[in-house]
PDB file of C-alpha atoms in Angstrom:
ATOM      1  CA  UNK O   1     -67.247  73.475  60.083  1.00 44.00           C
ATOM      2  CA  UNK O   2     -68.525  72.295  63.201  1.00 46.00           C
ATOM      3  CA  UNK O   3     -65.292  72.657  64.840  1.00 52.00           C
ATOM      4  CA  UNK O   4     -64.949  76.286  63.911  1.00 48.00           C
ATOM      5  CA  UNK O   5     -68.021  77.049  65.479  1.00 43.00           C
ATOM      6  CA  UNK O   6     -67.232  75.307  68.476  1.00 50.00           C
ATOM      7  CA  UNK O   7     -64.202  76.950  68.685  1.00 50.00           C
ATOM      8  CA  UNK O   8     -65.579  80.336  68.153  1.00 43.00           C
ATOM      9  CA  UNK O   9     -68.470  79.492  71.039  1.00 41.00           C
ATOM     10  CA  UNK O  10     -65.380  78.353  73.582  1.00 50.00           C
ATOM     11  CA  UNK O  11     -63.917  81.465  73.013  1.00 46.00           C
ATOM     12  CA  UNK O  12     -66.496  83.839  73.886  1.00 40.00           C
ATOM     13  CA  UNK O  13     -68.215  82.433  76.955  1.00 43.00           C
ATOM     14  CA  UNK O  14     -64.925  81.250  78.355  1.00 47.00           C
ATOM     15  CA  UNK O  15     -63.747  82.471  81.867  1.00 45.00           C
ATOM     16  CA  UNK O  16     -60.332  84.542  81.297  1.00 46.00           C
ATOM     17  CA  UNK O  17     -58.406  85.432  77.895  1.00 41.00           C
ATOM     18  CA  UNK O  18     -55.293  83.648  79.358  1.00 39.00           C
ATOM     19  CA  UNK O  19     -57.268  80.533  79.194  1.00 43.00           C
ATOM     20  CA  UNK O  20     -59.048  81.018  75.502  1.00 41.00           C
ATOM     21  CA  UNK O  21     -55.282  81.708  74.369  1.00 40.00           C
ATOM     22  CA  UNK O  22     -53.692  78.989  75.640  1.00 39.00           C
ATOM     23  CA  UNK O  23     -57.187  76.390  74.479  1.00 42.00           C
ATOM     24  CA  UNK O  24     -56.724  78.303  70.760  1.00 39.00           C
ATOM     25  CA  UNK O  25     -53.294  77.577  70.290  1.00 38.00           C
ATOM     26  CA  UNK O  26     -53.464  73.498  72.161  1.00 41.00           C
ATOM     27  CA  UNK O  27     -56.376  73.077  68.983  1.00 42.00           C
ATOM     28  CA  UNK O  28     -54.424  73.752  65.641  1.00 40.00           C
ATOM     29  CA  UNK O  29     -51.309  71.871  67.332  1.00 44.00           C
ATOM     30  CA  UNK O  30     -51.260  68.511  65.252  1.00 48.00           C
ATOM     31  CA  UNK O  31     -53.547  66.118  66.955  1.00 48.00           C
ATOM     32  CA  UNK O  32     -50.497  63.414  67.354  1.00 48.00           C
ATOM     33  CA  UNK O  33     -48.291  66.002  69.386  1.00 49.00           C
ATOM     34  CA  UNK O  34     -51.573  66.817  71.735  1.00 50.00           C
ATOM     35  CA  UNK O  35     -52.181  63.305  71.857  1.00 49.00           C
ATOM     36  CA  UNK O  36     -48.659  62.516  72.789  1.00 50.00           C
ATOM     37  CA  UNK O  37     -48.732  64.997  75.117  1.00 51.00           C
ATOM     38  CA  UNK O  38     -52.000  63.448  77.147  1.00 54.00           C
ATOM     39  CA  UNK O  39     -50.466  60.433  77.057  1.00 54.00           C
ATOM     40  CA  UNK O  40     -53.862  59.309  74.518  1.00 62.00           C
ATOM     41  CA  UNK O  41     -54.278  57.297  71.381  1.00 74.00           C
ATOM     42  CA  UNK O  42     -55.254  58.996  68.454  1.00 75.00           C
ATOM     43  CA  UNK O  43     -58.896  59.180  67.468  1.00 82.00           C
ATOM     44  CA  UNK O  44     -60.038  57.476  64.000  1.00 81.00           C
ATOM     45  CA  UNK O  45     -60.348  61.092  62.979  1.00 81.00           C
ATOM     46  CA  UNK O  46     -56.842  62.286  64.300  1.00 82.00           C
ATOM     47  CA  UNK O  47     -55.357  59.401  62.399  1.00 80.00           C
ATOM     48  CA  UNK O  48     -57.260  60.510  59.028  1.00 80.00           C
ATOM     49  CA  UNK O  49     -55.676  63.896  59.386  1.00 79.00           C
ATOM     50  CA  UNK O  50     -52.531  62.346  59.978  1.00 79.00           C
ATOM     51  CA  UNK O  51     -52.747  60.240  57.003  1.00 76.00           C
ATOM     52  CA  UNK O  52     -53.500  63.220  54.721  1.00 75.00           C
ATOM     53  CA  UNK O  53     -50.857  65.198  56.468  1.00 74.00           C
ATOM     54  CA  UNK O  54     -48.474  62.498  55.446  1.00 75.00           C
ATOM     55  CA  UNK O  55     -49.895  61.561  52.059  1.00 75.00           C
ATOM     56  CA  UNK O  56     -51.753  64.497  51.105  1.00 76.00           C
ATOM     57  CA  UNK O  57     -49.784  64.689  47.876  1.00 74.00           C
ATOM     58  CA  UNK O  58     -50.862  61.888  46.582  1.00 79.00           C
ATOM     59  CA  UNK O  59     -54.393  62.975  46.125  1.00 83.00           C
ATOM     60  CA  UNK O  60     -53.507  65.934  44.647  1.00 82.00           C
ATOM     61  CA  UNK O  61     -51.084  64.634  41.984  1.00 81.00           C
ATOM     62  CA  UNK O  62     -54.588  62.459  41.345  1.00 83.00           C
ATOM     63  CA  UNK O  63     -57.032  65.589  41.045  1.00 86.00           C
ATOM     64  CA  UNK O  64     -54.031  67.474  39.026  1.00 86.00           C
ATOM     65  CA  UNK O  65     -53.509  64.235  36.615  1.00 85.00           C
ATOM     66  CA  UNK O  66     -57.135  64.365  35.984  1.00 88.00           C
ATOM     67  CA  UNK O  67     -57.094  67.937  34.709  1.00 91.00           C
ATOM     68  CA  UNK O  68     -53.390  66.688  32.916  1.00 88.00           C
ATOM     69  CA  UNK O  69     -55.181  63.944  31.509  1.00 86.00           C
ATOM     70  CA  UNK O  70     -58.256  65.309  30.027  1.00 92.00           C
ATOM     71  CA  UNK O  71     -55.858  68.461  28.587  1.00 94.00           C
ATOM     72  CA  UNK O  72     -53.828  65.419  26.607  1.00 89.00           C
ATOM     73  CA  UNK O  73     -56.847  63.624  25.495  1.00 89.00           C
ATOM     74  CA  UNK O  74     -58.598  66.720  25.136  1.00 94.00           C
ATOM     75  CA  UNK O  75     -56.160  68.284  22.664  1.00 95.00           C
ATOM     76  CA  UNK O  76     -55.541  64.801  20.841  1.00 92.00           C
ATOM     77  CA  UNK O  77     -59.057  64.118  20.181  1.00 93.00           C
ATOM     78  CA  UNK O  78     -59.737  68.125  18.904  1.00 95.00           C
ATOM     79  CA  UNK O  79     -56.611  67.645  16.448  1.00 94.00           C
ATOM     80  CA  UNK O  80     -57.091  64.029  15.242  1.00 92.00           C
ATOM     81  CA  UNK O  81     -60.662  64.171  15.385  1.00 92.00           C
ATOM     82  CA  UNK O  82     -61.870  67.543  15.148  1.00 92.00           C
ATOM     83  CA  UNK O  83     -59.034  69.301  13.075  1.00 93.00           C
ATOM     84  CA  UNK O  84     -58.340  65.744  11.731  1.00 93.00           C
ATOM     85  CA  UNK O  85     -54.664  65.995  11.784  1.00 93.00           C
ATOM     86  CA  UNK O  86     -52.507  63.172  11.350  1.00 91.00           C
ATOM     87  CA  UNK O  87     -52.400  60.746  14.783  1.00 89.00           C
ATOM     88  CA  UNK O  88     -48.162  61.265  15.908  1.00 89.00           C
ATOM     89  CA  UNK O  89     -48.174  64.711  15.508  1.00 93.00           C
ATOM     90  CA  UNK O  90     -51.767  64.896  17.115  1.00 92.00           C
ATOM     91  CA  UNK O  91     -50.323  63.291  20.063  1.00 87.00           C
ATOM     92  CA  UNK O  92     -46.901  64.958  20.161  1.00 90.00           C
ATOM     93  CA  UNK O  93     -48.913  68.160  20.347  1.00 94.00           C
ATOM     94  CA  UNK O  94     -51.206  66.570  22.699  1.00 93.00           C
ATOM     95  CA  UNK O  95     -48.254  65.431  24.910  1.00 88.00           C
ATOM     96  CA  UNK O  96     -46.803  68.580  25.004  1.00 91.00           C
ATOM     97  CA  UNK O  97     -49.812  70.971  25.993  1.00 94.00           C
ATOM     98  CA  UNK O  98     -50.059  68.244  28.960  1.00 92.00           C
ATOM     99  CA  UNK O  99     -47.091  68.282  30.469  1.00 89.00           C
ATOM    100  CA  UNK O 100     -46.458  71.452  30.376  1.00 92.00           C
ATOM    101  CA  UNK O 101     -49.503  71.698  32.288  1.00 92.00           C
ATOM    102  CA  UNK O 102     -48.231  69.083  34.595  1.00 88.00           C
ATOM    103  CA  UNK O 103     -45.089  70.538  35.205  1.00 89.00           C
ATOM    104  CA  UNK O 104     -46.721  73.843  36.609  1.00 89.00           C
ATOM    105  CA  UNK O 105     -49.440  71.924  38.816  1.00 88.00           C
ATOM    106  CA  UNK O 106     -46.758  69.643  40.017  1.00 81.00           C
ATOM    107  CA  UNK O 107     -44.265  71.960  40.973  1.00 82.00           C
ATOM    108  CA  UNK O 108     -46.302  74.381  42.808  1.00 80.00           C
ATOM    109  CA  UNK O 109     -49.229  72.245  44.410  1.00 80.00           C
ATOM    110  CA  UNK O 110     -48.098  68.483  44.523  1.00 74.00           C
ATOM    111  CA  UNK O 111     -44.890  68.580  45.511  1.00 72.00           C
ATOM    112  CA  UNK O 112     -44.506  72.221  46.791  1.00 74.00           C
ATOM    113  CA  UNK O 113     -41.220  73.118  45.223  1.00 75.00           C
ATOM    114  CA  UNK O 114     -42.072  77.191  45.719  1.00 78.00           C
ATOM    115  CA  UNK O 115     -38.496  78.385  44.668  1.00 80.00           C
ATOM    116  CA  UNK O 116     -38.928  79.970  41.253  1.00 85.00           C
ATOM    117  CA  UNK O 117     -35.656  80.722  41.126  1.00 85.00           C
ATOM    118  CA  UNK O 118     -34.152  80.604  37.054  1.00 89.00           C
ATOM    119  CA  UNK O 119     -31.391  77.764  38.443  1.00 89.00           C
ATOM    120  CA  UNK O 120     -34.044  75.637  40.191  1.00 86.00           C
ATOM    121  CA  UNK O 121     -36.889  76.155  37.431  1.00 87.00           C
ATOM    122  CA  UNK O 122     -34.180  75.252  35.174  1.00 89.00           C
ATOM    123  CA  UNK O 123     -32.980  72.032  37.287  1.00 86.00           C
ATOM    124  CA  UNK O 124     -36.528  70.998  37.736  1.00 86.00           C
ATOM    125  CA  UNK O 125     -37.579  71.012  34.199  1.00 87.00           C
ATOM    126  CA  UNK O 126     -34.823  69.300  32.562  1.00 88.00           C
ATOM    127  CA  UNK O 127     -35.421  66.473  34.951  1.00 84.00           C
ATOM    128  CA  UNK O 128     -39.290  66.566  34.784  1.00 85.00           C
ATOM    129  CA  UNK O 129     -39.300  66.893  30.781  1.00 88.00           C
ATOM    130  CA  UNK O 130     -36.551  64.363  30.328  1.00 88.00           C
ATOM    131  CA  UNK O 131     -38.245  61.698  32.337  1.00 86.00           C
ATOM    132  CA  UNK O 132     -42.137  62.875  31.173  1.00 85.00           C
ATOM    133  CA  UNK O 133     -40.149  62.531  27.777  1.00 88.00           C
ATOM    134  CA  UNK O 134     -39.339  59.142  28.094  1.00 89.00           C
ATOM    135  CA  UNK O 135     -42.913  58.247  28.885  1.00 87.00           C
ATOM    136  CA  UNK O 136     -44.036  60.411  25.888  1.00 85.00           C
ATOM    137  CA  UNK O 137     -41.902  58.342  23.526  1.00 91.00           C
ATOM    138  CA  UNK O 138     -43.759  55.338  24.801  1.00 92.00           C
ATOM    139  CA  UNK O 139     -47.033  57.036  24.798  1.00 87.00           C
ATOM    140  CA  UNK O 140     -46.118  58.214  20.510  1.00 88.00           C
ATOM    141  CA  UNK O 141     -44.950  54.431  19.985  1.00 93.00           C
ATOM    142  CA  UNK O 142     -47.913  53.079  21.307  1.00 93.00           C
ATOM    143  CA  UNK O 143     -50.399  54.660  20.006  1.00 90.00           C
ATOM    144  CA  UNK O 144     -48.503  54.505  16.640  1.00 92.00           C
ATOM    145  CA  UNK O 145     -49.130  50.777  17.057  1.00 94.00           C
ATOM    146  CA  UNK O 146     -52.094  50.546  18.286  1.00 93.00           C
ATOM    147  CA  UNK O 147     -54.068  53.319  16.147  1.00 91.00           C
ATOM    148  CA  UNK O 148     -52.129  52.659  13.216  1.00 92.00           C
ATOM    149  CA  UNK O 149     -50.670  49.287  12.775  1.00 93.00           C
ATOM    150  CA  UNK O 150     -52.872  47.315  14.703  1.00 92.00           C
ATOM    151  CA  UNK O 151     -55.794  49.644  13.798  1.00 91.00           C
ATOM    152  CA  UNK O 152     -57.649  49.837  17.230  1.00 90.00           C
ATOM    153  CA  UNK O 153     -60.122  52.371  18.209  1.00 90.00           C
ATOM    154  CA  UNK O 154     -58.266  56.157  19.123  1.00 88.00           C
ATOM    155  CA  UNK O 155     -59.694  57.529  22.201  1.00 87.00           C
ATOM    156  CA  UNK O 156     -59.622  54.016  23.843  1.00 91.00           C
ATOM    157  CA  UNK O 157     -56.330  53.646  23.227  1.00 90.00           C
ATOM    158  CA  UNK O 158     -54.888  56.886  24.237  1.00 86.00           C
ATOM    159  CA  UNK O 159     -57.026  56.411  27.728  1.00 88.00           C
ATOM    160  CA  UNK O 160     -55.107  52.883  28.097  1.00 90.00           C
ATOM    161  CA  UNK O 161     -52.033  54.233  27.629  1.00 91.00           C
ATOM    162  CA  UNK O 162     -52.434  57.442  29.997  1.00 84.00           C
ATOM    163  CA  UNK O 163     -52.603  55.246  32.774  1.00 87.00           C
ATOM    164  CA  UNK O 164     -50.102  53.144  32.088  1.00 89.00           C
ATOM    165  CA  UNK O 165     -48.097  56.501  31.372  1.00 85.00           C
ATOM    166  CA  UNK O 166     -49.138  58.661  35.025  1.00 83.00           C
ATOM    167  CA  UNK O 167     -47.438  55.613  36.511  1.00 85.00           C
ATOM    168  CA  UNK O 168     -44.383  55.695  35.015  1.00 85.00           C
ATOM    169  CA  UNK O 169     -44.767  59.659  35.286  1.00 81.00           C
ATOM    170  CA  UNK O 170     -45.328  59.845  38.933  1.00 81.00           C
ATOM    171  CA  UNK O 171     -42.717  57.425  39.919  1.00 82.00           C
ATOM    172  CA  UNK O 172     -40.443  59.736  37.905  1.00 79.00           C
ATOM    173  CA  UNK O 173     -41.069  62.665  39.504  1.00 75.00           C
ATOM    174  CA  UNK O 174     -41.757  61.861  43.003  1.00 75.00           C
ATOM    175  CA  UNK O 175     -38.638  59.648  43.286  1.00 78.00           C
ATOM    176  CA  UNK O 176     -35.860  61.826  40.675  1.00 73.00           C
ATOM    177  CA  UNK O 177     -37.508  65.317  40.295  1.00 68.00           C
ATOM    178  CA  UNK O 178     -38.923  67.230  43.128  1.00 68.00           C
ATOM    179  CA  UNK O 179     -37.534  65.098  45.474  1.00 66.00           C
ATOM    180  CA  UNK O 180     -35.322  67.700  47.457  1.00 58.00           C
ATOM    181  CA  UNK O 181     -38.337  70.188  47.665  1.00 52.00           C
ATOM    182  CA  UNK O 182     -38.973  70.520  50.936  1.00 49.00           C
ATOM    183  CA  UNK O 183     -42.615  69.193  51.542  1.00 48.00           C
ATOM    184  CA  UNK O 184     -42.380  67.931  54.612  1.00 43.00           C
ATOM    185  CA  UNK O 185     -45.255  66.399  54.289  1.00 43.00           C
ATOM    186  CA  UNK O 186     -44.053  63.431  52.813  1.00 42.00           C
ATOM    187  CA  UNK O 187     -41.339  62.836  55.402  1.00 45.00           C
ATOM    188  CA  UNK O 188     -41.088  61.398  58.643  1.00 41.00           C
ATOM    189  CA  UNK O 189     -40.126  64.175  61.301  1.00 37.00           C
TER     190      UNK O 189
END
């Protein structure tokens, strides 16, 4: 925030508009073309921007499994617990709810695939539900033996195997799904 308001402050006590133009537009150039361009290393703080610039998306697939997470283990516990439905088809549903959830966040905010296009909705999906359906089978067979062959606690189990799953999941879709997206983000220019 403090930048804004220093920004702001340059711009109205500064000598000509020429000059407040030309100082506006030099500021919300990336910091490694102006520091390029002076000839300068990058600051600590230049290089954090850079970093997120570059790898930006991985924090939000993070925030967005969270929310994909707790739906999954949300709905799982509410039918096997709550509703106390049977565990596979408690975590089928589960599963499903989830990743249809993750498909949305992921497609429009991770990896910024913004074509909604039928075709490329339809491309996307049947890559990102084959692969995320793959993982589910391993998620169902897990937690069939875990909860009920080897009879181990639920909820602990389903959080065990959601992390071993969002690896598998994001591996899938950052390397075979939205990879021809278009966030430039993630590659080097």
């Amino acid at each position: 925030m403090t930048g804004l308001f220093d920004i702001c402050l340059n711009y109205l006590f500064s000598e000509s508009k020429l000059n407040r133009s030309v100082r506006l537009i030099s500021h919300f150039q990336p910091d490694s073309v102006t520091a390029a361009r002076s000839g300068q290393s990058m600051t600590k703080r230049e290089k954090w921007k850079n970093r997120y610039i570059r790898y930006g998306y991985l924090i939000w697939y993070g925030a967005f499994g969270a929310i994909t997470v707790l739906v999954n283990i949300g709905v799982y516990a509410l039918m096997f617990n709550g509703l106390h439905a049977a565990n596979v088809p408690s975590n089928i549903l589960a599963w499903f709810l989830s990743n249809l959830v993750a498909f949305l966040t992921n497609k429009q905010y991770v990896f910024k695939s913004r074509d909604w296009s039928w075709r490329v909705v339809k491309h996307e999906a049947r890559g990102f539900f084959v692969f995320r359906g793959i993982s589910g089978i391993f998620d169902v067979i897990m937690m069939w033996l875990l909860v009920d062959v080897y009879h181990w606690f639920a909820l602990p189990s389903k959080i065990i195997i959601n992390i071993l799953v969002i690896l598998l999941n994001f591996i899938a879709t950052r390397f075979w799904v939205f990879k021809d997206t278009g966030n430039d983000s993630r590659k080097d220019k």
